[in-house]
């Protein structure tokens, strides 16, 4: 068989596998019904989770993030030192789950971080656009891990997804998962670009099929970022995937988490849709930095600007 014919045959096989996977899920999903379900959860359930115990838990689920154009070795080192100092200043409170930085600062964080149990996440694969060549994306991921990253956040190729090129979406994510090795890969769906709940569900399925360990809503670089409706659809899809495979996929809302109430809403959606089994700082993360001080302030009972 000629090379071009072989390539077409392989692509056809992958396409049929993707179609088969998608056929196993209910894609008849209504934006209006999702909106009503989310309103019901917020109205009826959020208030019961507005407790100090939940806020303490949320503190331990924060991914303390700096993804600025102005980041430098010095600023990232100081950022990381705050996590080191927190354990001494507040020994009875949970430290953040993760420090999230650009790949070039993985080594800086790795050499500065002294607190056990804090992961080092790097946004990789041409974040936030995902518009580089896959070879470049894979190498960036490999280098981040070599320098100390323990988790990798990548953006699904949104343009390919919206063009209906699901083969490319799956292939690129699989190659990046391979580059991650044994380390967890979070796939950022960039839900604000996907527009419909059906698209969010399909993107979630493709990402999990390709090897995602977490699904993440947004880069935080585009608007709209995370929304409760997107979170609800992603969590529903994670639950459906779990029911079929017994594989637990984590969830990370990110972008636009501006208040403690935002965090409580996402916590409640996870609790109501996925259940208590997902309420650990391994399976539920919050991509934010501004919330760290807000949660701390509510837990200690006074305004604190520690981070």
PDB file of N, CA, C and O in Angstrom, residues 215-262:
ATOM      1  N   UNK A 215     -10.234  17.835  33.078  1.00  0.00           N
ATOM      2  CA  UNK A 215     -10.806  18.773  32.125  1.00  0.00           C
ATOM      3  C   UNK A 215     -10.846  20.144  32.782  1.00  0.00           C
ATOM      4  O   UNK A 215     -11.267  20.275  33.928  1.00  0.00           O
ATOM      5  N   UNK A 216     -10.410  21.132  32.041  1.00  0.00           N
ATOM      6  CA  UNK A 216     -10.312  22.497  32.541  1.00  0.00           C
ATOM      7  C   UNK A 216     -11.116  23.400  31.607  1.00  0.00           C
ATOM      8  O   UNK A 216     -11.075  23.232  30.388  1.00  0.00           O
ATOM      9  N   UNK A 217     -11.832  24.353  32.174  1.00  0.00           N
ATOM     10  CA  UNK A 217     -12.737  25.164  31.360  1.00  0.00           C
ATOM     11  C   UNK A 217     -12.010  26.092  30.392  1.00  0.00           C
ATOM     12  O   UNK A 217     -12.314  26.115  29.201  1.00  0.00           O
ATOM     13  N   UNK A 218     -11.048  26.852  30.907  1.00  0.00           N
ATOM     14  CA  UNK A 218     -10.600  28.022  30.157  1.00  0.00           C
ATOM     15  C   UNK A 218      -9.139  28.363  30.434  1.00  0.00           C
ATOM     16  O   UNK A 218      -8.579  27.966  31.457  1.00  0.00           O
ATOM     17  N   UNK A 219      -8.575  29.151  29.529  1.00  0.00           N
ATOM     18  CA  UNK A 219      -7.224  29.681  29.747  1.00  0.00           C
ATOM     19  C   UNK A 219      -7.248  30.901  30.663  1.00  0.00           C
ATOM     20  O   UNK A 219      -6.239  31.241  31.272  1.00  0.00           O
ATOM     21  N   UNK A 220      -8.381  31.578  30.722  1.00  0.00           N
ATOM     22  CA  UNK A 220      -8.448  32.844  31.443  1.00  0.00           C
ATOM     23  C   UNK A 220      -7.985  34.010  30.607  1.00  0.00           C
ATOM     24  O   UNK A 220      -8.000  35.153  31.074  1.00  0.00           O
ATOM     25  N   UNK A 221      -7.595  33.730  29.373  1.00  0.00           N
ATOM     26  CA  UNK A 221      -7.097  34.786  28.488  1.00  0.00           C
ATOM     27  C   UNK A 221      -8.168  35.295  27.532  1.00  0.00           C
ATOM     28  O   UNK A 221      -7.960  36.289  26.827  1.00  0.00           O
ATOM     29  N   UNK A 222      -9.308  34.596  27.453  1.00  0.00           N
ATOM     30  CA  UNK A 222     -10.403  34.988  26.576  1.00  0.00           C
ATOM     31  C   UNK A 222     -11.689  35.085  27.375  1.00  0.00           C
ATOM     32  O   UNK A 222     -11.833  34.446  28.419  1.00  0.00           O
ATOM     33  N   UNK A 223     -12.628  35.879  26.874  1.00  0.00           N
ATOM     34  CA  UNK A 223     -13.940  36.001  27.506  1.00  0.00           C
ATOM     35  C   UNK A 223     -15.023  35.472  26.569  1.00  0.00           C
ATOM     36  O   UNK A 223     -14.943  35.703  25.366  1.00  0.00           O
ATOM     37  N   UNK A 224     -16.044  34.790  27.093  1.00  0.00           N
ATOM     38  CA  UNK A 224     -16.184  34.400  28.499  1.00  0.00           C
ATOM     39  C   UNK A 224     -15.243  33.266  28.863  1.00  0.00           C
ATOM     40  O   UNK A 224     -14.881  32.454  28.012  1.00  0.00           O
ATOM     41  N   UNK A 225     -14.864  33.258  30.133  1.00  0.00           N
ATOM     42  CA  UNK A 225     -13.990  32.181  30.625  1.00  0.00           C
ATOM     43  C   UNK A 225     -14.894  31.114  31.253  1.00  0.00           C
ATOM     44  O   UNK A 225     -15.851  30.668  30.644  1.00  0.00           O
ATOM     45  N   UNK A 226     -14.574  30.682  32.467  1.00  0.00           N
ATOM     46  CA  UNK A 226     -15.403  29.671  33.118  1.00  0.00           C
ATOM     47  C   UNK A 226     -16.816  30.202  33.347  1.00  0.00           C
ATOM     48  O   UNK A 226     -17.003  31.373  33.693  1.00  0.00           O
ATOM     49  N   UNK A 227     -17.796  29.343  33.152  1.00  0.00           N
ATOM     50  CA  UNK A 227     -19.182  29.664  33.505  1.00  0.00           C
ATOM     51  C   UNK A 227     -19.774  28.454  34.221  1.00  0.00           C
ATOM     52  O   UNK A 227     -19.356  27.312  33.983  1.00  0.00           O
ATOM     53  N   UNK A 228     -20.750  28.673  35.098  1.00  0.00           N
ATOM     54  CA  UNK A 228     -21.385  27.536  35.764  1.00  0.00           C
ATOM     55  C   UNK A 228     -22.021  26.562  34.773  1.00  0.00           C
ATOM     56  O   UNK A 228     -22.022  25.348  34.997  1.00  0.00           O
ATOM     57  N   UNK A 229     -22.568  27.082  33.676  1.00  0.00           N
ATOM     58  CA  UNK A 229     -23.194  26.209  32.682  1.00  0.00           C
ATOM     59  C   UNK A 229     -22.170  25.289  32.036  1.00  0.00           C
ATOM     60  O   UNK A 229     -22.419  24.078  31.870  1.00  0.00           O
ATOM     61  N   UNK A 230     -21.004  25.829  31.671  1.00  0.00           N
ATOM     62  CA  UNK A 230     -19.944  24.996  31.088  1.00  0.00           C
ATOM     63  C   UNK A 230     -19.482  23.961  32.108  1.00  0.00           C
ATOM     64  O   UNK A 230     -19.263  22.791  31.765  1.00  0.00           O
ATOM     65  N   UNK A 231     -19.336  24.385  33.361  1.00  0.00           N
ATOM     66  CA  UNK A 231     -18.905  23.464  34.414  1.00  0.00           C
ATOM     67  C   UNK A 231     -19.909  22.321  34.575  1.00  0.00           C
ATOM     68  O   UNK A 231     -19.524  21.155  34.730  1.00  0.00           O
ATOM     69  N   UNK A 232     -21.183  22.650  34.531  1.00  0.00           N
ATOM     70  CA  UNK A 232     -22.230  21.638  34.679  1.00  0.00           C
ATOM     71  C   UNK A 232     -22.136  20.592  33.569  1.00  0.00           C
ATOM     72  O   UNK A 232     -22.186  19.380  33.827  1.00  0.00           O
ATOM     73  N   UNK A 233     -21.967  21.037  32.331  1.00  0.00           N
ATOM     74  CA  UNK A 233     -21.875  20.107  31.198  1.00  0.00           C
ATOM     75  C   UNK A 233     -20.634  19.240  31.319  1.00  0.00           C
ATOM     76  O   UNK A 233     -20.677  18.017  31.113  1.00  0.00           O
ATOM     77  N   UNK A 234     -19.498  19.856  31.653  1.00  0.00           N
ATOM     78  CA  UNK A 234     -18.255  19.085  31.795  1.00  0.00           C
ATOM     79  C   UNK A 234     -18.402  18.041  32.897  1.00  0.00           C
ATOM     80  O   UNK A 234     -18.022  16.877  32.720  1.00  0.00           O
ATOM     81  N   UNK A 235     -18.956  18.438  34.022  1.00  0.00           N
ATOM     82  CA  UNK A 235     -19.116  17.488  35.128  1.00  0.00           C
ATOM     83  C   UNK A 235     -20.080  16.368  34.762  1.00  0.00           C
ATOM     84  O   UNK A 235     -19.848  15.199  35.101  1.00  0.00           O
ATOM     85  N   UNK A 236     -21.162  16.692  34.081  1.00  0.00           N
ATOM     86  CA  UNK A 236     -22.078  15.654  33.610  1.00  0.00           C
ATOM     87  C   UNK A 236     -21.352  14.653  32.715  1.00  0.00           C
ATOM     88  O   UNK A 236     -21.571  13.445  32.816  1.00  0.00           O
ATOM     89  N   UNK A 237     -20.499  15.173  31.835  1.00  0.00           N
ATOM     90  CA  UNK A 237     -19.795  14.303  30.893  1.00  0.00           C
ATOM     91  C   UNK A 237     -18.752  13.455  31.608  1.00  0.00           C
ATOM     92  O   UNK A 237     -18.575  12.269  31.291  1.00  0.00           O
ATOM     93  N   UNK A 238     -18.061  14.049  32.569  1.00  0.00           N
ATOM     94  CA  UNK A 238     -17.116  13.278  33.388  1.00  0.00           C
ATOM     95  C   UNK A 238     -17.838  12.136  34.100  1.00  0.00           C
ATOM     96  O   UNK A 238     -17.335  11.010  34.162  1.00  0.00           O
ATOM     97  N   UNK A 239     -19.036  12.427  34.625  1.00  0.00           N
ATOM     98  CA  UNK A 239     -19.816  11.397  35.326  1.00  0.00           C
ATOM     99  C   UNK A 239     -20.237  10.286  34.360  1.00  0.00           C
ATOM    100  O   UNK A 239     -20.139   9.088  34.683  1.00  0.00           O
ATOM    101  N   UNK A 240     -20.683  10.684  33.191  1.00  0.00           N
ATOM    102  CA  UNK A 240     -21.101   9.695  32.194  1.00  0.00           C
ATOM    103  C   UNK A 240     -19.914   8.829  31.770  1.00  0.00           C
ATOM    104  O   UNK A 240     -20.039   7.612  31.610  1.00  0.00           O
ATOM    105  N   UNK A 241     -18.758   9.457  31.615  1.00  0.00           N
ATOM    106  CA  UNK A 241     -17.538   8.732  31.250  1.00  0.00           C
ATOM    107  C   UNK A 241     -17.137   7.767  32.367  1.00  0.00           C
ATOM    108  O   UNK A 241     -16.757   6.620  32.110  1.00  0.00           O
ATOM    109  N   UNK A 242     -17.249   8.225  33.605  1.00  0.00           N
ATOM    110  CA  UNK A 242     -16.925   7.371  34.749  1.00  0.00           C
ATOM    111  C   UNK A 242     -17.855   6.164  34.818  1.00  0.00           C
ATOM    112  O   UNK A 242     -17.418   5.039  35.079  1.00  0.00           O
ATOM    113  N   UNK A 243     -19.131   6.397  34.583  1.00  0.00           N
ATOM    114  CA  UNK A 243     -20.099   5.304  34.629  1.00  0.00           C
ATOM    115  C   UNK A 243     -19.781   4.230  33.583  1.00  0.00           C
ATOM    116  O   UNK A 243     -20.064   3.041  33.797  1.00  0.00           O
ATOM    117  N   UNK A 244     -19.168   4.642  32.466  1.00  0.00           N
ATOM    118  CA  UNK A 244     -18.841   3.697  31.394  1.00  0.00           C
ATOM    119  C   UNK A 244     -17.480   3.041  31.581  1.00  0.00           C
ATOM    120  O   UNK A 244     -17.264   1.911  31.115  1.00  0.00           O
ATOM    121  N   UNK A 245     -16.551   3.724  32.251  1.00  0.00           N
ATOM    122  CA  UNK A 245     -15.158   3.253  32.286  1.00  0.00           C
ATOM    123  C   UNK A 245     -14.603   3.031  33.683  1.00  0.00           C
ATOM    124  O   UNK A 245     -13.558   2.389  33.839  1.00  0.00           O
ATOM    125  N   UNK A 246     -15.259   3.594  34.703  1.00  0.00           N
ATOM    126  CA  UNK A 246     -14.755   3.586  36.083  1.00  0.00           C
ATOM    127  C   UNK A 246     -13.447   4.371  36.219  1.00  0.00           C
ATOM    128  O   UNK A 246     -12.685   4.179  37.168  1.00  0.00           O
ATOM    129  N   UNK A 247     -13.188   5.273  35.282  1.00  0.00           N
ATOM    130  CA  UNK A 247     -12.010   6.144  35.344  1.00  0.00           C
ATOM    131  C   UNK A 247     -12.462   7.520  35.846  1.00  0.00           C
ATOM    132  O   UNK A 247     -13.344   8.141  35.251  1.00  0.00           O
ATOM    133  N   UNK A 248     -11.840   7.990  36.938  1.00  0.00           N
ATOM    134  CA  UNK A 248     -12.176   9.300  37.489  1.00  0.00           C
ATOM    135  C   UNK A 248     -11.315  10.375  36.850  1.00  0.00           C
ATOM    136  O   UNK A 248     -10.090  10.355  36.962  1.00  0.00           O
ATOM    137  N   UNK A 249     -11.951  11.314  36.205  1.00  0.00           N
ATOM    138  CA  UNK A 249     -11.279  12.452  35.589  1.00  0.00           C
ATOM    139  C   UNK A 249     -11.504  13.679  36.470  1.00  0.00           C
ATOM    140  O   UNK A 249     -12.624  13.937  36.922  1.00  0.00           O
ATOM    141  N   UNK A 250     -10.442  14.429  36.727  1.00  0.00           N
ATOM    142  CA  UNK A 250     -10.563  15.617  37.558  1.00  0.00           C
ATOM    143  C   UNK A 250     -11.179  16.787  36.806  1.00  0.00           C
ATOM    144  O   UNK A 250     -11.311  16.775  35.585  1.00  0.00           O
ATOM    145  N   UNK A 251     -11.552  17.823  37.560  1.00  0.00           N
ATOM    146  CA  UNK A 251     -12.192  19.001  36.982  1.00  0.00           C
ATOM    147  C   UNK A 251     -11.556  20.261  37.549  1.00  0.00           C
ATOM    148  O   UNK A 251     -11.327  20.363  38.754  1.00  0.00           O
ATOM    149  N   UNK A 252     -11.302  21.223  36.648  1.00  0.00           N
ATOM    150  CA  UNK A 252     -10.694  22.485  37.058  1.00  0.00           C
ATOM    151  C   UNK A 252     -11.369  23.662  36.346  1.00  0.00           C
ATOM    152  O   UNK A 252     -11.110  23.896  35.173  1.00  0.00           O
ATOM    153  N   UNK A 253     -12.240  24.394  37.040  1.00  0.00           N
ATOM    154  CA  UNK A 253     -12.705  25.664  36.483  1.00  0.00           C
ATOM    155  C   UNK A 253     -11.587  26.698  36.603  1.00  0.00           C
ATOM    156  O   UNK A 253     -10.876  26.736  37.617  1.00  0.00           O
ATOM    157  N   UNK A 254     -11.432  27.505  35.585  1.00  0.00           N
ATOM    158  CA  UNK A 254     -10.371  28.520  35.596  1.00  0.00           C
ATOM    159  C   UNK A 254     -10.808  29.702  34.748  1.00  0.00           C
ATOM    160  O   UNK A 254     -11.509  29.541  33.745  1.00  0.00           O
ATOM    161  N   UNK A 255     -10.376  30.873  35.166  1.00  0.00           N
ATOM    162  CA  UNK A 255     -10.717  32.096  34.447  1.00  0.00           C
ATOM    163  C   UNK A 255     -12.038  32.659  34.942  1.00  0.00           C
ATOM    164  O   UNK A 255     -13.060  31.976  34.927  1.00  0.00           O
ATOM    165  N   UNK A 256     -12.008  33.888  35.427  1.00  0.00           N
ATOM    166  CA  UNK A 256     -13.246  34.533  35.856  1.00  0.00           C
ATOM    167  C   UNK A 256     -13.731  34.136  37.231  1.00  0.00           C
ATOM    168  O   UNK A 256     -14.876  34.418  37.595  1.00  0.00           O
ATOM    169  N   UNK A 257     -12.883  33.462  38.010  1.00  0.00           N
ATOM    170  CA  UNK A 257     -13.251  33.138  39.390  1.00  0.00           C
ATOM    171  C   UNK A 257     -12.848  34.324  40.261  1.00  0.00           C
ATOM    172  O   UNK A 257     -11.711  34.438  40.707  1.00  0.00           O
ATOM    173  N   UNK A 258     -13.793  35.223  40.489  1.00  0.00           N
ATOM    174  CA  UNK A 258     -13.470  36.507  41.107  1.00  0.00           C
ATOM    175  C   UNK A 258     -13.910  36.647  42.555  1.00  0.00           C
ATOM    176  O   UNK A 258     -13.452  37.551  43.248  1.00  0.00           O
ATOM    177  N   UNK A 259     -14.800  35.776  42.999  1.00  0.00           N
ATOM    178  CA  UNK A 259     -15.346  35.902  44.356  1.00  0.00           C
ATOM    179  C   UNK A 259     -15.402  34.532  45.029  1.00  0.00           C
ATOM    180  O   UNK A 259     -15.382  33.489  44.361  1.00  0.00           O
ATOM    181  N   UNK A 260     -15.518  34.555  46.351  1.00  0.00           N
ATOM    182  CA  UNK A 260     -15.685  33.307  47.092  1.00  0.00           C
ATOM    183  C   UNK A 260     -16.968  32.613  46.661  1.00  0.00           C
ATOM    184  O   UNK A 260     -17.027  31.386  46.552  1.00  0.00           O
ATOM    185  N   UNK A 261     -18.001  33.396  46.354  1.00  0.00           N
ATOM    186  CA  UNK A 261     -19.255  32.802  45.891  1.00  0.00           C
ATOM    187  C   UNK A 261     -19.052  32.040  44.584  1.00  0.00           C
ATOM    188  O   UNK A 261     -19.658  30.978  44.381  1.00  0.00           O
ATOM    189  N   UNK A 262     -18.205  32.551  43.698  1.00  0.00           N
ATOM    190  CA  UNK A 262     -17.903  31.809  42.463  1.00  0.00           C
ATOM    191  C   UNK A 262     -17.360  30.420  42.812  1.00  0.00           C
ATOM    192  O   UNK A 262     -17.780  29.407  42.238  1.00  0.00           O
TER     193      UNK A 262
END
